[in-house]
Amino acid sequence: MCEMLREKTSMIRTLSTASPEHRVARILLKLASGIDRETPFRVPMRRQDIAEMASLTTETTIRVIRRFSEQCILRIIHGKIFIDSTVPLEHLLRS
């Protein structure tokens, strides 16, 4: 119960004060939690769904995901989002 409350408080704090990059990174990390670090993870959600979870517009989320791809934080293949490792996303949240 306490862990759930901590997680919800953290998410509220992120959504209210964080940059769009941090918001999207947190959502992607939450989706990829528990993945095998040796296997690429395909994000099963549309960009619109990620935008709604991060309280952002779809256009902003698309721009952020494109920047992440250009920075090699994730890959976009045929319009699908793949995360090879969560480490770059974790580093982004620490900065």
PDB file of C-alpha atoms in Angstrom, residues 18-94:
ATOM      1  CA  ALA A  18       8.562  17.872 -15.211  1.00  0.00           C
ATOM      2  CA  SER A  19       9.515  18.648 -18.793  1.00  0.00           C
ATOM      3  CA  PRO A  20       7.817  16.741 -21.631  1.00  0.00           C
ATOM      4  CA  GLU A  21      10.993  14.661 -22.043  1.00  0.00           C
ATOM      5  CA  HIS A  22      10.890  13.589 -18.400  1.00  0.00           C
ATOM      6  CA  ARG A  23       7.169  12.820 -18.586  1.00  0.00           C
ATOM      7  CA  VAL A  24       7.509  10.612 -21.659  1.00  0.00           C
ATOM      8  CA  ALA A  25      10.634   8.935 -20.262  1.00  0.00           C
ATOM      9  CA  ARG A  26       8.816   8.065 -17.039  1.00  0.00           C
ATOM     10  CA  ILE A  27       5.875   6.566 -18.963  1.00  0.00           C
ATOM     11  CA  LEU A  28       8.207   4.528 -21.193  1.00  0.00           C
ATOM     12  CA  LEU A  29      10.120   3.272 -18.155  1.00  0.00           C
ATOM     13  CA  LYS A  30       6.889   2.261 -16.474  1.00  0.00           C
ATOM     14  CA  LEU A  31       5.804   0.364 -19.597  1.00  0.00           C
ATOM     15  CA  ALA A  32       9.209  -1.324 -19.929  1.00  0.00           C
ATOM     16  CA  SER A  33       9.623  -2.225 -16.268  1.00  0.00           C
ATOM     17  CA  GLY A  34      10.686  -5.805 -15.830  1.00  0.00           C
ATOM     18  CA  ILE A  35      11.881  -6.352 -19.391  1.00  0.00           C
ATOM     19  CA  ASP A  36      14.792  -8.597 -20.173  1.00  0.00           C
ATOM     20  CA  ARG A  37      17.675  -6.218 -20.852  1.00  0.00           C
ATOM     21  CA  GLU A  38      18.947  -8.519 -23.626  1.00  0.00           C
ATOM     22  CA  THR A  39      15.729  -8.354 -25.646  1.00  0.00           C
ATOM     23  CA  PRO A  40      14.331  -5.231 -27.350  1.00  0.00           C
ATOM     24  CA  PHE A  41      10.952  -4.247 -25.897  1.00  0.00           C
ATOM     25  CA  ARG A  42       8.213  -3.144 -28.307  1.00  0.00           C
ATOM     26  CA  VAL A  43       6.067  -0.434 -26.727  1.00  0.00           C
ATOM     27  CA  PRO A  44       2.507  -1.751 -27.120  1.00  0.00           C
ATOM     28  CA  MET A  45       0.832   1.661 -27.061  1.00  0.00           C
ATOM     29  CA  ARG A  46       0.132   4.317 -29.662  1.00  0.00           C
ATOM     30  CA  ARG A  47       1.772   7.720 -29.335  1.00  0.00           C
ATOM     31  CA  GLN A  48      -1.652   9.178 -28.565  1.00  0.00           C
ATOM     32  CA  ASP A  49      -2.031   6.812 -25.596  1.00  0.00           C
ATOM     33  CA  ILE A  50       1.430   7.747 -24.301  1.00  0.00           C
ATOM     34  CA  ALA A  51       0.507  11.423 -24.698  1.00  0.00           C
ATOM     35  CA  GLU A  52      -2.659  10.967 -22.649  1.00  0.00           C
ATOM     36  CA  MET A  53      -0.766   9.116 -19.910  1.00  0.00           C
ATOM     37  CA  ALA A  54       1.824  11.928 -19.784  1.00  0.00           C
ATOM     38  CA  SER A  55      -0.797  14.714 -19.970  1.00  0.00           C
ATOM     39  CA  LEU A  56       0.737  16.048 -23.180  1.00  0.00           C
ATOM     40  CA  THR A  57      -0.552  16.706 -26.672  1.00  0.00           C
ATOM     41  CA  THR A  58       0.007  14.014 -29.255  1.00  0.00           C
ATOM     42  CA  GLU A  59       2.182  16.387 -31.306  1.00  0.00           C
ATOM     43  CA  THR A  60       4.497  17.105 -28.373  1.00  0.00           C
ATOM     44  CA  THR A  61       4.794  13.404 -27.597  1.00  0.00           C
ATOM     45  CA  ILE A  62       5.646  12.629 -31.232  1.00  0.00           C
ATOM     46  CA  ARG A  63       8.388  15.281 -31.170  1.00  0.00           C
ATOM     47  CA  VAL A  64       9.831  13.942 -27.907  1.00  0.00           C
ATOM     48  CA  ILE A  65       9.845  10.349 -29.161  1.00  0.00           C
ATOM     49  CA  ARG A  66      11.509  11.466 -32.413  1.00  0.00           C
ATOM     50  CA  ARG A  67      14.213  13.297 -30.384  1.00  0.00           C
ATOM     51  CA  PHE A  68      14.735  10.178 -28.265  1.00  0.00           C
ATOM     52  CA  SER A  69      15.216   8.204 -31.467  1.00  0.00           C
ATOM     53  CA  GLU A  70      17.743  10.733 -32.788  1.00  0.00           C
ATOM     54  CA  GLN A  71      19.621  10.504 -29.460  1.00  0.00           C
ATOM     55  CA  CYS A  72      19.604   6.660 -29.701  1.00  0.00           C
ATOM     56  CA  ILE A  73      17.552   6.354 -26.505  1.00  0.00           C
ATOM     57  CA  LEU A  74      15.044   4.212 -28.413  1.00  0.00           C
ATOM     58  CA  ARG A  75      14.428   3.028 -31.964  1.00  0.00           C
ATOM     59  CA  ILE A  76      11.511   3.565 -34.332  1.00  0.00           C
ATOM     60  CA  ILE A  77      11.046   0.772 -36.875  1.00  0.00           C
ATOM     61  CA  HIS A  78       8.105   0.971 -39.294  1.00  0.00           C
ATOM     62  CA  GLY A  79       6.353   3.357 -36.903  1.00  0.00           C
ATOM     63  CA  LYS A  80       6.762   1.056 -33.875  1.00  0.00           C
ATOM     64  CA  ILE A  81       8.742   2.109 -30.796  1.00  0.00           C
ATOM     65  CA  PHE A  82      11.425  -0.253 -29.495  1.00  0.00           C
ATOM     66  CA  ILE A  83      13.445   0.111 -26.285  1.00  0.00           C
ATOM     67  CA  ASP A  84      16.712  -1.828 -26.316  1.00  0.00           C
ATOM     68  CA  SER A  85      17.756  -0.751 -22.818  1.00  0.00           C
ATOM     69  CA  THR A  86      16.148   1.279 -20.056  1.00  0.00           C
ATOM     70  CA  VAL A  87      19.509   2.690 -18.953  1.00  0.00           C
ATOM     71  CA  PRO A  88      19.415   5.790 -21.234  1.00  0.00           C
ATOM     72  CA  LEU A  89      15.890   6.618 -20.022  1.00  0.00           C
ATOM     73  CA  GLU A  90      16.990   6.226 -16.392  1.00  0.00           C
ATOM     74  CA  HIS A  91      19.963   8.553 -17.018  1.00  0.00           C
ATOM     75  CA  LEU A  92      17.623  11.105 -18.590  1.00  0.00           C
ATOM     76  CA  LEU A  93      15.411  11.118 -15.501  1.00  0.00           C
ATOM     77  CA  ARG A  94      18.425  11.654 -13.222  1.00  0.00           C
TER      78      ARG A  94
END
